[in-house]
Short mmCIF file of C-alpha atoms in Angstrom, two decimals:
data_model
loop_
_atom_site.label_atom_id
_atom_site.label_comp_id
_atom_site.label_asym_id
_atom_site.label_seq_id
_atom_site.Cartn_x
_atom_site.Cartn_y
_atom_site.Cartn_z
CA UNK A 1 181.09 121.21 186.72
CA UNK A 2 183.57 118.34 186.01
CA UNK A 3 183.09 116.92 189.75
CA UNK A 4 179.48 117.23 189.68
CA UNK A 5 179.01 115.52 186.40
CA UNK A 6 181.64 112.70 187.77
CA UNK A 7 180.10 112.33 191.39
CA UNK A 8 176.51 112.06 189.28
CA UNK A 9 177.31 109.82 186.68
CA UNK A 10 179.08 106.96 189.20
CA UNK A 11 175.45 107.66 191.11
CA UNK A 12 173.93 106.96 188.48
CA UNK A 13 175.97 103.64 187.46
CA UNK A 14 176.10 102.48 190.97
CA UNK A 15 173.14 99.98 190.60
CA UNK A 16 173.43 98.82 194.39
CA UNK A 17 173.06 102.00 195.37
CA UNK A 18 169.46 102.23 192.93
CA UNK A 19 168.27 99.30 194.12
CA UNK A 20 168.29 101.09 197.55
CA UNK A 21 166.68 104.24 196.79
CA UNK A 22 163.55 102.61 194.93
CA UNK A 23 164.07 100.73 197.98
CA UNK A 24 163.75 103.36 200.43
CA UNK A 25 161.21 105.73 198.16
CA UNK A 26 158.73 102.74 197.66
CA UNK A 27 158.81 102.17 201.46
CA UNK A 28 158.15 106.01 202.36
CA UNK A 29 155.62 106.26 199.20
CA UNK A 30 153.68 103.65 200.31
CA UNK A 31 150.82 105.55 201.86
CA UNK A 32 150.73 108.18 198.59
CA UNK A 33 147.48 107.08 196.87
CA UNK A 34 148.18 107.08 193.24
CA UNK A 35 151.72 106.57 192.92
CA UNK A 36 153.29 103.41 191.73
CA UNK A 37 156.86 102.74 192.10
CA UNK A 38 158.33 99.26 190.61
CA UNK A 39 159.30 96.27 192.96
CA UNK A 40 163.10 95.77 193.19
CA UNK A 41 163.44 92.39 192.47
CA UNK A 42 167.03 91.54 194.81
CA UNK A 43 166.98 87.50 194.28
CA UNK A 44 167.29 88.57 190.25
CA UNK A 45 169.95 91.79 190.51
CA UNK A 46 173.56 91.76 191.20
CA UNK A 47 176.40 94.22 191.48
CA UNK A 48 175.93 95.31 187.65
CA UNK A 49 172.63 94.11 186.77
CA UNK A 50 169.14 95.84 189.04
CA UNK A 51 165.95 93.93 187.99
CA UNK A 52 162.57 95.90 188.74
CA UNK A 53 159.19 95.50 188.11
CA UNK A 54 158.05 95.84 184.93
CA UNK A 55 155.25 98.86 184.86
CA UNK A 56 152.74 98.75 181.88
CA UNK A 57 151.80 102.60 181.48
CA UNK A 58 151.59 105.04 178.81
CA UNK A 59 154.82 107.91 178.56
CA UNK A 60 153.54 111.29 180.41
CA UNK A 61 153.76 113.50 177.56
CA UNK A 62 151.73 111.41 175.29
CA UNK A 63 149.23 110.65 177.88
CA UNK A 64 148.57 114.62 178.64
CA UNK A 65 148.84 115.26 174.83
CA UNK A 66 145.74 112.76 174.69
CA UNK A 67 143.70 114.27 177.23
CA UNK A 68 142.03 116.73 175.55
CA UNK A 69 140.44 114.52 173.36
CA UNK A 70 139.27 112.35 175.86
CA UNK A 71 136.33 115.17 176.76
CA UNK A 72 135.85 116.35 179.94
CA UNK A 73 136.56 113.18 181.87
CA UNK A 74 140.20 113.34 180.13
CA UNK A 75 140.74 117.26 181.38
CA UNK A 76 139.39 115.72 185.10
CA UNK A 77 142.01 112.71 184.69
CA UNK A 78 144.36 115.31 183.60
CA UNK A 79 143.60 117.34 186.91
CA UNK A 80 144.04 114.21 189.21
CA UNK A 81 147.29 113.36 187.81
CA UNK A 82 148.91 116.23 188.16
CA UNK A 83 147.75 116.79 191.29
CA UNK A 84 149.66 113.48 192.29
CA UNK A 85 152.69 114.54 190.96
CA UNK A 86 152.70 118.04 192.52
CA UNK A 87 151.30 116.19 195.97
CA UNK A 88 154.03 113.46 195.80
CA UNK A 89 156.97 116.24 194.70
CA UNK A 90 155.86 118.14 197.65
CA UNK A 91 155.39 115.63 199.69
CA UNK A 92 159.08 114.62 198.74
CA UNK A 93 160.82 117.96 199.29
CA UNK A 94 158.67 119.44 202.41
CA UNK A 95 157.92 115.87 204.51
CA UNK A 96 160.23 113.23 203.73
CA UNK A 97 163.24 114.60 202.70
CA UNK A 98 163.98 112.23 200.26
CA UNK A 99 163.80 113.49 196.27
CA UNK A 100 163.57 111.87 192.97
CA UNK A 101 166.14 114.10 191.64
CA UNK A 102 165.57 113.22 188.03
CA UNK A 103 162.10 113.82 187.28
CA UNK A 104 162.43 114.16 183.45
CA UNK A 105 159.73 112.60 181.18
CA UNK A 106 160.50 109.79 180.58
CA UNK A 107 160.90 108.53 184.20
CA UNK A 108 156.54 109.09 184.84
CA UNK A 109 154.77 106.56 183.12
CA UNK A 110 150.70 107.32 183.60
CA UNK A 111 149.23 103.43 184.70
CA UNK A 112 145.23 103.81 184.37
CA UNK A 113 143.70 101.62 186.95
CA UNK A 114 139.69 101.70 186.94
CA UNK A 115 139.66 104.39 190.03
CA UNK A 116 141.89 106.56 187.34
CA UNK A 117 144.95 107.09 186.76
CA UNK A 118 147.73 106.50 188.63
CA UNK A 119 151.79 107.41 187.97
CA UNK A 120 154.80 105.77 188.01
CA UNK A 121 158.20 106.54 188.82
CA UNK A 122 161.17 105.33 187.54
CA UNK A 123 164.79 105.71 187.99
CA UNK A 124 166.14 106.01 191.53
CA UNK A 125 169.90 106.31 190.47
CA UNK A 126 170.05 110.24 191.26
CA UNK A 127 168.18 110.88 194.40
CA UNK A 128 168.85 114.05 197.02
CA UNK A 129 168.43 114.20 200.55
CA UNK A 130 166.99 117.13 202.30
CA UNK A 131 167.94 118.17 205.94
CA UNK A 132 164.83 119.11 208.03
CA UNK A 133 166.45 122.59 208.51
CA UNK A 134 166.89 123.02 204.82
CA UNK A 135 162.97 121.64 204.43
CA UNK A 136 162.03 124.08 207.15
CA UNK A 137 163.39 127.16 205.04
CA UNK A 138 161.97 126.03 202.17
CA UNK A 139 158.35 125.92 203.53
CA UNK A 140 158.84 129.31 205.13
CA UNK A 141 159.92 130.33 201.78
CA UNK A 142 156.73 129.45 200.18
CA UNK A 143 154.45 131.32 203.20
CA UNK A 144 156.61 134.60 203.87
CA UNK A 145 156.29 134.90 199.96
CA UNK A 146 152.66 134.20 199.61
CA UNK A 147 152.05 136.55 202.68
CA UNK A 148 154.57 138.83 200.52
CA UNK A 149 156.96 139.45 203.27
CA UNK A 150 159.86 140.89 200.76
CA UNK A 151 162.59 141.42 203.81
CA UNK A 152 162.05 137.76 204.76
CA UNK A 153 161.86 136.03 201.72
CA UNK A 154 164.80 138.12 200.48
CA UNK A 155 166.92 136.55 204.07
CA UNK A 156 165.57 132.60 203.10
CA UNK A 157 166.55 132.86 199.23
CA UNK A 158 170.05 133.90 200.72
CA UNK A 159 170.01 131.13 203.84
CA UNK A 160 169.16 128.64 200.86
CA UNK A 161 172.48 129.96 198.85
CA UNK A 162 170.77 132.61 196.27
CA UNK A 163 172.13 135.72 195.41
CA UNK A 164 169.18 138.55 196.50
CA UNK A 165 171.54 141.13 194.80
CA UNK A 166 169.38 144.83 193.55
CA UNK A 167 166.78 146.40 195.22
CA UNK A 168 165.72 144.82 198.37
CA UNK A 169 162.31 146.86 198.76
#
């Protein structure tokens, strides 16, 4: 636990190393309709100081928590928004390979542009990289269990390091 809170917090602090991610995740985000990710400004950062974009937006949670008043064009904004973060986190894990690792609140601000909404992500210090293999598995995952094939989604969840201890039938 010790090394893994270490190894994450001198991610975290290692601005250079940000700068590069939002980089990289603007770069293979770019053809993700709806998602906004802030402009690394290099000519303004330096080793311990990362300028970005600033996003105008409203905070996630208080822009869902509004929806419901908005009527029934706030529940179909609701609908397209998540459906661009579940697109993009898919899109994320299963294509690219490249994850936003801490996708907390308050790193999704909700940007309404007159199309809809659109959402912003902030924060690239803690980012994970996938191995196509690893991507590969988890896809399988998700079909062998929707087609409910126990023996094979029982091997995958142990090829992907969990325990399928118990009944395997």
């Amino acid at each position: 636990l010790h090394r893994e809170l270490s190894r994450s917090l001198r991610e975290e602090l290692d601005l250079g190393g940000e700068a590069a991610n939002a980089l990289r995740f603007a770069r293979e985000s770019a053809g993700d309709p709806g998602v906004v990710v802030p402009r690394v400004h290099p000519e303004r950062s330096a080793g311990r100081v990362l300028c970005l974009e600033r996003i105008d937006g409203e905070r996630l949670p208080d822009w869902l928590a509004a929806c419901d008043g908005r009527g029934e064009r706030g529940l179909a904004e609701r609908d397209r928004l998540l459906g661009i973060l579940v697109r993009t986190t898919s899109a994320q894990i299963l294509e690219r390979g490249f994850l936003h690792a801490d996708p907390h609140p308050g790193n999704f601000l909700v940007v309404e542009k007159a199309h809809g909404p659109e959402l912003a992500i902030l924060d690239f210090g803690a980012v994970l990289e996938i191995p196509v293999a690893r991507r590969h598995a988890w896809a399988s995952l998700v079909l062998d269990g929707a087609a409910r094939d126990v023996p094979r989604t029982i091997a995958l969840l142990e090829a992907l390091g969990f325990s399928a201890g118990g009944d395997r039938t």
